[in-house]
Amino acid sequence: MLCPWNKLFLLKLELMGEHNCPRWHRDSYIGRGIISYNLSGTQYIAEEHVNIWELENCGNNDHILRDASKVREINVGDLFFIKGNGFPTGEKGLVHKSPPVQYHPDGFAMNRLVLKVDVPLQ
């Protein structure tokens, strides 16, 4: 079984435009599987390149990263499983965020189609 300690999964298909997750954060879920079907994928960074105090104390996004050159991005169409803070063993959840919003020439935000499969805390 994928998660023998949890029998509930939440499935969400979302259009993400201007209303997304622009702040670096860790999910409170046990974990999340995420696939972006267009535009760009989720961005993430290893914890050693993060100012943890800024991250955990509502710091400014510009101060959370110690080295922005270490940011990575998942490819469109790739399945990405993000470990959350609720995962029962090991390190804390992965630090990640939505990619920057892209805009049409007329100024309207482009929508990113995202499938999320969450393993919630019980």
mmCIF file of N, CA and C in Angstrom:
data_model
loop_
_atom_site.group_PDB
_atom_site.id
_atom_site.type_symbol
_atom_site.label_atom_id
_atom_site.label_comp_id
_atom_site.label_asym_id
_atom_site.label_seq_id
_atom_site.Cartn_x
_atom_site.Cartn_y
_atom_site.Cartn_z
ATOM 1 N N MET A 1 0.839 -1.193 0.000
ATOM 2 C CA MET A 1 0.000 0.000 0.000
ATOM 3 C C MET A 1 0.875 1.244 0.000
ATOM 4 N N LEU A 2 0.410 2.271 -0.682
ATOM 5 C CA LEU A 2 1.156 3.528 -0.756
ATOM 6 C C LEU A 2 1.325 4.159 0.618
ATOM 7 N N CYS A 3 0.238 4.296 1.349
ATOM 8 C CA CYS A 3 0.264 4.914 2.679
ATOM 9 C C CYS A 3 -0.567 4.059 3.624
ATOM 10 N N PRO A 4 -0.013 2.993 4.194
ATOM 11 C CA PRO A 4 -0.802 2.079 5.011
ATOM 12 C C PRO A 4 -1.391 2.723 6.263
ATOM 13 N N TRP A 5 -0.848 3.854 6.695
ATOM 14 C CA TRP A 5 -1.348 4.531 7.890
ATOM 15 C C TRP A 5 -2.512 5.467 7.584
ATOM 16 N N ASN A 6 -2.873 5.619 6.314
ATOM 17 C CA ASN A 6 -3.937 6.548 5.949
ATOM 18 C C ASN A 6 -4.772 5.953 4.821
ATOM 19 N N LYS A 7 -6.074 5.947 4.989
ATOM 20 C CA LYS A 7 -6.973 5.362 3.990
ATOM 21 C C LYS A 7 -7.749 6.420 3.200
ATOM 22 N N LEU A 8 -7.463 7.702 3.449
ATOM 23 C CA LEU A 8 -8.185 8.791 2.794
ATOM 24 C C LEU A 8 -7.242 9.575 1.879
ATOM 25 N N PHE A 9 -7.698 9.796 0.648
ATOM 26 C CA PHE A 9 -6.962 10.623 -0.308
ATOM 27 C C PHE A 9 -7.927 11.665 -0.850
ATOM 28 N N LEU A 10 -7.476 12.894 -1.021
ATOM 29 C CA LEU A 10 -8.291 13.973 -1.577
ATOM 30 C C LEU A 10 -7.791 14.283 -2.976
ATOM 31 N N LEU A 11 -8.686 14.261 -3.936
ATOM 32 C CA LEU A 11 -8.359 14.503 -5.333
ATOM 33 C C LEU A 11 -8.919 15.860 -5.737
ATOM 34 N N LYS A 12 -8.050 16.747 -6.279
ATOM 35 C CA LYS A 12 -8.474 18.088 -6.687
ATOM 36 C C LYS A 12 -7.923 18.388 -8.075
ATOM 37 N N LEU A 13 -8.783 18.890 -8.943
ATOM 38 C CA LEU A 13 -8.363 19.384 -10.246
ATOM 39 C C LEU A 13 -8.615 20.885 -10.213
ATOM 40 N N GLU A 14 -7.552 21.688 -10.315
ATOM 41 C CA GLU A 14 -7.667 23.131 -10.112
ATOM 42 C C GLU A 14 -7.121 23.917 -11.297
ATOM 43 N N LEU A 15 -7.770 25.053 -11.566
ATOM 44 C CA LEU A 15 -7.230 26.064 -12.463
ATOM 45 C C LEU A 15 -6.554 27.105 -11.587
ATOM 46 N N MET A 16 -5.276 27.284 -11.770
ATOM 47 C CA MET A 16 -4.529 28.237 -10.944
ATOM 48 C C MET A 16 -4.041 29.374 -11.833
ATOM 49 N N GLY A 17 -4.560 30.558 -11.593
ATOM 50 C CA GLY A 17 -4.136 31.750 -12.308
ATOM 51 C C GLY A 17 -3.447 32.681 -11.336
ATOM 52 N N GLU A 18 -4.070 33.819 -11.084
ATOM 53 C CA GLU A 18 -3.489 34.762 -10.126
ATOM 54 C C GLU A 18 -3.622 34.280 -8.693
ATOM 55 N N HIS A 19 -4.562 33.401 -8.427
ATOM 56 C CA HIS A 19 -4.771 32.879 -7.076
ATOM 57 C C HIS A 19 -4.099 31.518 -6.979
ATOM 58 N N ASN A 20 -2.849 31.531 -6.524
ATOM 59 C CA ASN A 20 -2.071 30.309 -6.413
ATOM 60 C C ASN A 20 -1.326 30.320 -5.085
ATOM 61 N N CYS A 21 -0.238 29.628 -4.982
ATOM 62 C CA CYS A 21 0.573 29.574 -3.751
ATOM 63 C C CYS A 21 1.919 30.239 -4.026
ATOM 64 N N PRO A 22 1.980 31.573 -4.030
ATOM 65 C CA PRO A 22 3.222 32.246 -4.408
ATOM 66 C C PRO A 22 4.286 32.275 -3.309
ATOM 67 N N ARG A 23 3.922 31.940 -2.070
ATOM 68 C CA ARG A 23 4.873 31.991 -0.956
ATOM 69 C C ARG A 23 5.553 30.637 -0.772
ATOM 70 N N TRP A 24 6.839 30.672 -0.480
ATOM 71 C CA TRP A 24 7.563 29.454 -0.131
ATOM 72 C C TRP A 24 6.957 28.898 1.139
ATOM 73 N N HIS A 25 6.692 27.586 1.152
ATOM 74 C CA HIS A 25 6.035 26.964 2.304
ATOM 75 C C HIS A 25 6.251 25.460 2.305
ATOM 76 N N ARG A 26 5.818 24.838 3.406
ATOM 77 C CA ARG A 26 5.734 23.378 3.524
ATOM 78 C C ARG A 26 4.269 23.055 3.744
ATOM 79 N N ASP A 27 3.782 21.982 3.136
ATOM 80 C CA ASP A 27 2.397 21.571 3.331
ATOM 81 C C ASP A 27 2.225 20.918 4.696
ATOM 82 N N SER A 28 1.028 21.079 5.269
ATOM 83 C CA SER A 28 0.736 20.426 6.541
ATOM 84 C C SER A 28 0.188 19.018 6.332
ATOM 85 N N TYR A 29 -0.047 18.638 5.093
ATOM 86 C CA TYR A 29 -0.505 17.286 4.774
ATOM 87 C C TYR A 29 0.581 16.265 5.082
ATOM 88 N N ILE A 30 0.214 14.979 5.013
ATOM 89 C CA ILE A 30 1.209 13.910 5.056
ATOM 90 C C ILE A 30 2.026 13.967 3.774
ATOM 91 N N GLY A 31 1.342 14.148 2.659
ATOM 92 C CA GLY A 31 2.022 14.266 1.382
ATOM 93 C C GLY A 31 1.067 14.720 0.304
ATOM 94 N N ARG A 32 1.626 15.095 -0.840
ATOM 95 C CA ARG A 32 0.817 15.551 -1.983
ATOM 96 C C ARG A 32 1.484 15.107 -3.264
ATOM 97 N N GLY A 33 0.694 14.481 -4.130
ATOM 98 C CA GLY A 33 1.119 14.218 -5.493
ATOM 99 C C GLY A 33 0.582 15.349 -6.351
ATOM 100 N N ILE A 34 1.400 15.919 -7.216
ATOM 101 C CA ILE A 34 0.958 17.069 -8.011
ATOM 102 C C ILE A 34 1.474 16.938 -9.442
ATOM 103 N N ILE A 35 0.599 17.265 -10.392
ATOM 104 C CA ILE A 35 0.952 17.274 -11.812
ATOM 105 C C ILE A 35 0.442 18.582 -12.410
ATOM 106 N N SER A 36 1.310 19.317 -13.080
ATOM 107 C CA SER A 36 0.909 20.507 -13.844
ATOM 108 C C SER A 36 0.781 20.090 -15.303
ATOM 109 N N TYR A 37 -0.356 20.384 -15.902
ATOM 110 C CA TYR A 37 -0.609 19.946 -17.274
ATOM 111 C C TYR A 37 -0.242 20.977 -18.333
ATOM 112 N N ASN A 38 0.053 22.202 -17.926
ATOM 113 C CA ASN A 38 0.441 23.225 -18.895
ATOM 114 C C ASN A 38 1.259 24.316 -18.212
ATOM 115 N N LEU A 39 1.828 25.174 -18.993
ATOM 116 C CA LEU A 39 2.616 26.346 -18.586
ATOM 117 C C LEU A 39 3.907 25.993 -17.869
ATOM 118 N N SER A 40 3.859 25.660 -16.582
ATOM 119 C CA SER A 40 5.076 25.373 -15.823
ATOM 120 C C SER A 40 4.732 24.573 -14.579
ATOM 121 N N GLY A 41 5.755 23.970 -13.986
ATOM 122 C CA GLY A 41 5.542 23.101 -12.833
ATOM 123 C C GLY A 41 5.904 23.764 -11.517
ATOM 124 N N THR A 42 5.628 23.056 -10.448
ATOM 125 C CA THR A 42 5.912 23.507 -9.086
ATOM 126 C C THR A 42 7.409 23.745 -8.913
ATOM 127 N N GLN A 43 7.745 24.796 -8.163
ATOM 128 C CA GLN A 43 9.136 25.094 -7.854
ATOM 129 C C GLN A 43 9.456 24.568 -6.459
ATOM 130 N N TYR A 44 10.687 24.118 -6.260
ATOM 131 C CA TYR A 44 11.092 23.624 -4.941
ATOM 132 C C TYR A 44 12.568 23.914 -4.713
ATOM 133 N N ILE A 45 12.981 23.794 -3.450
ATOM 134 C CA ILE A 45 14.374 24.052 -3.098
ATOM 135 C C ILE A 45 14.747 23.191 -1.893
ATOM 136 N N ALA A 46 15.996 22.754 -1.847
ATOM 137 C CA ALA A 46 16.481 21.960 -0.720
ATOM 138 C C ALA A 46 16.573 22.837 0.525
ATOM 139 N N GLU A 47 16.333 22.222 1.668
ATOM 140 C CA GLU A 47 16.273 22.962 2.933
ATOM 141 C C GLU A 47 17.565 23.712 3.263
ATOM 142 N N GLU A 48 18.708 23.195 2.841
ATOM 143 C CA GLU A 48 19.961 23.881 3.179
ATOM 144 C C GLU A 48 20.086 25.250 2.510
ATOM 145 N N HIS A 49 19.239 25.537 1.539
ATOM 146 C CA HIS A 49 19.261 26.839 0.863
ATOM 147 C C HIS A 49 18.117 27.744 1.330
ATOM 148 N N VAL A 50 17.522 27.401 2.483
ATOM 149 C CA VAL A 50 16.361 28.123 3.008
ATOM 150 C C VAL A 50 16.693 28.709 4.372
ATOM 151 N N ASN A 51 16.272 29.949 4.601
ATOM 152 C CA ASN A 51 16.347 30.556 5.930
ATOM 153 C C ASN A 51 15.107 30.068 6.683
ATOM 154 N N ILE A 52 15.273 29.068 7.524
ATOM 155 C CA ILE A 52 14.143 28.410 8.191
ATOM 156 C C ILE A 52 13.399 29.379 9.105
ATOM 157 N N TRP A 53 14.104 30.271 9.786
ATOM 158 C CA TRP A 53 13.413 31.228 10.658
ATOM 159 C C TRP A 53 12.446 32.079 9.838
ATOM 160 N N GLU A 54 12.880 32.590 8.706
ATOM 161 C CA GLU A 54 12.004 33.394 7.843
ATOM 162 C C GLU A 54 10.826 32.564 7.341
ATOM 163 N N LEU A 55 11.079 31.326 6.944
ATOM 164 C CA LEU A 55 10.029 30.443 6.444
ATOM 165 C C LEU A 55 8.963 30.191 7.504
ATOM 166 N N GLU A 56 9.378 29.892 8.727
ATOM 167 C CA GLU A 56 8.447 29.496 9.783
ATOM 168 C C GLU A 56 7.827 30.671 10.530
ATOM 169 N N ASN A 57 8.349 31.862 10.344
ATOM 170 C CA ASN A 57 7.842 33.029 11.070
ATOM 171 C C ASN A 57 7.260 34.070 10.128
ATOM 172 N N CYS A 58 6.639 33.590 9.053
ATOM 173 C CA CYS A 58 5.951 34.461 8.082
ATOM 174 C C CYS A 58 6.867 35.503 7.479
ATOM 175 N N GLY A 59 8.081 35.093 7.188
ATOM 176 C CA GLY A 59 9.043 36.010 6.599
ATOM 177 C C GLY A 59 8.680 36.398 5.181
ATOM 178 N N ASN A 60 9.305 37.434 4.727
ATOM 179 C CA ASN A 60 9.137 37.925 3.369
ATOM 180 C C ASN A 60 9.715 36.888 2.401
ATOM 181 N N ASN A 61 8.992 36.596 1.333
ATOM 182 C CA ASN A 61 9.438 35.609 0.343
ATOM 183 C C ASN A 61 10.862 35.887 -0.139
ATOM 184 N N ASP A 62 11.215 37.173 -0.274
ATOM 185 C CA ASP A 62 12.542 37.539 -0.762
ATOM 186 C C ASP A 62 13.648 37.182 0.231
ATOM 187 N N HIS A 63 13.288 36.973 1.507
ATOM 188 C CA HIS A 63 14.289 36.658 2.532
ATOM 189 C C HIS A 63 14.335 35.176 2.891
ATOM 190 N N ILE A 64 13.399 34.384 2.381
ATOM 191 C CA ILE A 64 13.342 32.964 2.726
ATOM 192 C C ILE A 64 14.473 32.179 2.069
ATOM 193 N N LEU A 65 14.804 32.521 0.844
ATOM 194 C CA LEU A 65 15.855 31.787 0.121
ATOM 195 C C LEU A 65 17.239 32.332 0.441
ATOM 196 N N ARG A 66 18.148 31.433 0.725
ATOM 197 C CA ARG A 66 19.553 31.826 0.926
ATOM 198 C C ARG A 66 20.273 31.907 -0.426
ATOM 199 N N ASP A 67 19.853 31.062 -1.378
ATOM 200 C CA ASP A 67 20.491 31.018 -2.686
ATOM 201 C C ASP A 67 19.441 30.683 -3.752
ATOM 202 N N ALA A 68 18.892 31.712 -4.389
ATOM 203 C CA ALA A 68 17.823 31.530 -5.379
ATOM 204 C C ALA A 68 18.281 30.734 -6.597
ATOM 205 N N SER A 69 19.583 30.653 -6.828
ATOM 206 C CA SER A 69 20.068 29.883 -7.980
ATOM 207 C C SER A 69 19.853 28.379 -7.788
ATOM 208 N N LYS A 70 19.510 27.960 -6.588
ATOM 209 C CA LYS A 70 19.297 26.542 -6.283
ATOM 210 C C LYS A 70 17.840 26.107 -6.453
ATOM 211 N N VAL A 71 16.952 27.029 -6.847
ATOM 212 C CA VAL A 71 15.542 26.695 -7.064
ATOM 213 C C VAL A 71 15.440 25.757 -8.266
ATOM 214 N N ARG A 72 14.622 24.722 -8.119
ATOM 215 C CA ARG A 72 14.365 23.755 -9.185
ATOM 216 C C ARG A 72 12.888 23.794 -9.538
ATOM 217 N N GLU A 73 12.554 23.358 -10.751
ATOM 218 C CA GLU A 73 11.166 23.356 -11.200
ATOM 219 C C GLU A 73 10.856 22.021 -11.862
ATOM 220 N N ILE A 74 9.711 21.465 -11.523
ATOM 221 C CA ILE A 74 9.248 20.209 -12.104
ATOM 222 C C ILE A 74 8.763 20.485 -13.526
ATOM 223 N N ASN A 75 8.987 19.562 -14.423
ATOM 224 C CA ASN A 75 8.514 19.702 -15.798
ATOM 225 C C ASN A 75 7.007 19.510 -15.882
ATOM 226 N N VAL A 76 6.397 20.172 -16.840
ATOM 227 C CA VAL A 76 4.976 19.961 -17.127
ATOM 228 C C VAL A 76 4.763 18.485 -17.436
ATOM 229 N N GLY A 77 3.733 17.891 -16.846
ATOM 230 C CA GLY A 77 3.405 16.495 -17.081
ATOM 231 C C GLY A 77 4.070 15.516 -16.139
ATOM 232 N N ASP A 78 5.060 15.957 -15.365
ATOM 233 C CA ASP A 78 5.723 15.064 -14.402
ATOM 234 C C ASP A 78 4.891 14.934 -13.137
ATOM 235 N N LEU A 79 4.847 13.726 -12.583
ATOM 236 C CA LEU A 79 4.213 13.508 -11.289
ATOM 237 C C LEU A 79 5.263 13.767 -10.215
ATOM 238 N N PHE A 80 4.904 14.621 -9.269
ATOM 239 C CA PHE A 80 5.826 15.031 -8.212
ATOM 240 C C PHE A 80 5.161 14.728 -6.884
ATOM 241 N N PHE A 81 5.791 13.892 -6.055
ATOM 242 C CA PHE A 81 5.245 13.614 -4.731
ATOM 243 C C PHE A 81 6.005 14.443 -3.721
ATOM 244 N N ILE A 82 5.271 15.319 -3.031
ATOM 245 C CA ILE A 82 5.857 16.227 -2.049
ATOM 246 C C ILE A 82 5.561 15.693 -0.655
ATOM 247 N N LYS A 83 6.582 15.462 0.093
ATOM 248 C CA LYS A 83 6.429 15.040 1.476
ATOM 249 C C LYS A 83 6.036 16.261 2.301
ATOM 250 N N GLY A 84 4.994 16.125 3.124
ATOM 251 C CA GLY A 84 4.531 17.219 3.964
ATOM 252 C C GLY A 84 5.042 17.102 5.392
ATOM 253 N N ASN A 85 4.766 18.123 6.198
ATOM 254 C CA ASN A 85 5.185 18.123 7.598
ATOM 255 C C ASN A 85 4.510 17.018 8.399
ATOM 256 N N GLY A 86 3.382 16.506 7.913
ATOM 257 C CA GLY A 86 2.670 15.448 8.614
ATOM 258 C C GLY A 86 3.184 14.047 8.331
ATOM 259 N N PHE A 87 4.202 13.919 7.477
ATOM 260 C CA PHE A 87 4.738 12.596 7.161
ATOM 261 C C PHE A 87 5.259 11.970 8.449
ATOM 262 N N PRO A 88 4.950 10.697 8.709
ATOM 263 C CA PRO A 88 5.224 10.113 10.025
ATOM 264 C C PRO A 88 6.697 9.875 10.370
ATOM 265 N N THR A 89 7.591 9.885 9.408
ATOM 266 C CA THR A 89 9.000 9.639 9.729
ATOM 267 C C THR A 89 9.904 10.572 8.935
ATOM 268 N N GLY A 90 11.103 10.759 9.439
ATOM 269 C CA GLY A 90 12.128 11.479 8.692
ATOM 270 C C GLY A 90 12.053 12.989 8.804
ATOM 271 N N GLU A 91 12.624 13.626 7.803
ATOM 272 C CA GLU A 91 12.741 15.079 7.769
ATOM 273 C C GLU A 91 11.395 15.767 7.589
ATOM 274 N N LYS A 92 11.400 17.088 7.761
ATOM 275 C CA LYS A 92 10.194 17.886 7.539
ATOM 276 C C LYS A 92 9.856 17.927 6.056
ATOM 277 N N GLY A 93 8.706 18.532 5.744
ATOM 278 C CA GLY A 93 8.232 18.601 4.373
ATOM 279 C C GLY A 93 9.111 19.435 3.459
ATOM 280 N N LEU A 94 8.932 19.226 2.167
ATOM 281 C CA LEU A 94 9.697 19.934 1.150
ATOM 282 C C LEU A 94 9.241 21.391 1.039
ATOM 283 N N VAL A 95 10.181 22.306 0.935
ATOM 284 C CA VAL A 95 9.886 23.728 0.738
ATOM 285 C C VAL A 95 9.621 23.941 -0.749
ATOM 286 N N HIS A 96 8.457 24.513 -1.064
ATOM 287 C CA HIS A 96 8.049 24.659 -2.467
ATOM 288 C C HIS A 96 7.061 25.821 -2.613
ATOM 289 N N LYS A 97 6.716 26.131 -3.877
ATOM 290 C CA LYS A 97 5.717 27.160 -4.179
ATOM 291 C C LYS A 97 5.264 27.007 -5.627
ATOM 292 N N SER A 98 4.187 27.720 -5.947
ATOM 293 C CA SER A 98 3.742 27.771 -7.340
ATOM 294 C C SER A 98 4.722 28.593 -8.160
ATOM 295 N N PRO A 99 4.825 28.305 -9.451
ATOM 296 C CA PRO A 99 5.688 29.119 -10.315
ATOM 297 C C PRO A 99 5.074 30.512 -10.486
ATOM 298 N N PRO A 100 5.867 31.477 -10.948
ATOM 299 C CA PRO A 100 5.315 32.820 -11.179
ATOM 300 C C PRO A 100 4.152 32.773 -12.177
ATOM 301 N N VAL A 101 3.182 33.631 -11.950
ATOM 302 C CA VAL A 101 2.027 33.721 -12.847
ATOM 303 C C VAL A 101 2.497 34.226 -14.208
ATOM 304 N N GLN A 102 1.976 33.618 -15.266
ATOM 305 C CA GLN A 102 2.261 34.074 -16.633
ATOM 306 C C GLN A 102 1.031 34.819 -17.145
ATOM 307 N N TYR A 103 1.251 35.794 -18.025
ATOM 308 C CA TYR A 103 0.161 36.646 -18.503
ATOM 309 C C TYR A 103 0.049 36.626 -20.030
ATOM 310 N N HIS A 104 -1.187 36.728 -20.499
ATOM 311 C CA HIS A 104 -1.455 36.903 -21.927
ATOM 312 C C HIS A 104 -1.036 38.317 -22.327
ATOM 313 N N PRO A 105 -0.833 38.580 -23.617
ATOM 314 C CA PRO A 105 -0.471 39.936 -24.059
ATOM 315 C C PRO A 105 -1.490 40.992 -23.641
ATOM 316 N N ASP A 106 -2.767 40.600 -23.462
ATOM 317 C CA ASP A 106 -3.791 41.573 -23.049
ATOM 318 C C ASP A 106 -3.792 41.827 -21.543
ATOM 319 N N GLY A 107 -2.876 41.188 -20.793
ATOM 320 C CA GLY A 107 -2.753 41.442 -19.367
ATOM 321 C C GLY A 107 -3.496 40.466 -18.468
ATOM 322 N N PHE A 108 -4.306 39.587 -19.028
ATOM 323 C CA PHE A 108 -5.023 38.610 -18.217
ATOM 324 C C PHE A 108 -4.099 37.437 -17.874
ATOM 325 N N ALA A 109 -4.281 36.920 -16.662
ATOM 326 C CA ALA A 109 -3.453 35.798 -16.207
ATOM 327 C C ALA A 109 -3.793 34.529 -16.971
ATOM 328 N N MET A 110 -2.761 33.756 -17.285
ATOM 329 C CA MET A 110 -2.954 32.434 -17.884
ATOM 330 C C MET A 110 -3.268 31.454 -16.749
ATOM 331 N N ASN A 111 -4.150 30.507 -17.028
ATOM 332 C CA ASN A 111 -4.496 29.509 -16.028
ATOM 333 C C ASN A 111 -3.665 28.250 -16.211
ATOM 334 N N ARG A 112 -3.165 27.757 -15.110
ATOM 335 C CA ARG A 112 -2.402 26.508 -15.081
ATOM 336 C C ARG A 112 -3.337 25.416 -14.563
ATOM 337 N N LEU A 113 -3.433 24.305 -15.281
ATOM 338 C CA LEU A 113 -4.280 23.185 -14.873
ATOM 339 C C LEU A 113 -3.431 22.230 -14.035
ATOM 340 N N VAL A 114 -3.883 21.996 -12.790
ATOM 341 C CA VAL A 114 -3.099 21.219 -11.835
ATOM 342 C C VAL A 114 -3.969 20.137 -11.195
ATOM 343 N N LEU A 115 -3.457 18.930 -11.163
ATOM 344 C CA LEU A 115 -4.099 17.829 -10.450
ATOM 345 C C LEU A 115 -3.319 17.603 -9.161
ATOM 346 N N LYS A 116 -4.053 17.588 -8.025
ATOM 347 C CA LYS A 116 -3.435 17.332 -6.721
ATOM 348 C C LYS A 116 -4.083 16.099 -6.093
ATOM 349 N N VAL A 117 -3.268 15.226 -5.564
ATOM 350 C CA VAL A 117 -3.736 14.100 -4.787
ATOM 351 C C VAL A 117 -3.104 14.241 -3.408
ATOM 352 N N ASP A 118 -3.944 14.595 -2.421
ATOM 353 C CA ASP A 118 -3.449 14.867 -1.079
ATOM 354 C C ASP A 118 -3.685 13.687 -0.154
ATOM 355 N N VAL A 119 -2.722 13.457 0.719
ATOM 356 C CA VAL A 119 -2.856 12.499 1.806
ATOM 357 C C VAL A 119 -2.965 13.364 3.078
ATOM 358 N N PRO A 120 -4.212 13.603 3.534
ATOM 359 C CA PRO A 120 -4.407 14.526 4.659
ATOM 360 C C PRO A 120 -4.066 13.901 5.999
ATOM 361 N N LEU A 121 -3.850 14.771 6.981
ATOM 362 C CA LEU A 121 -3.708 14.306 8.350
ATOM 363 C C LEU A 121 -5.043 13.758 8.810
ATOM 364 N N GLN A 122 -5.034 12.770 9.660
ATOM 365 C CA GLN A 122 -6.311 12.183 10.122
ATOM 366 C C GLN A 122 -6.837 12.895 11.339
#
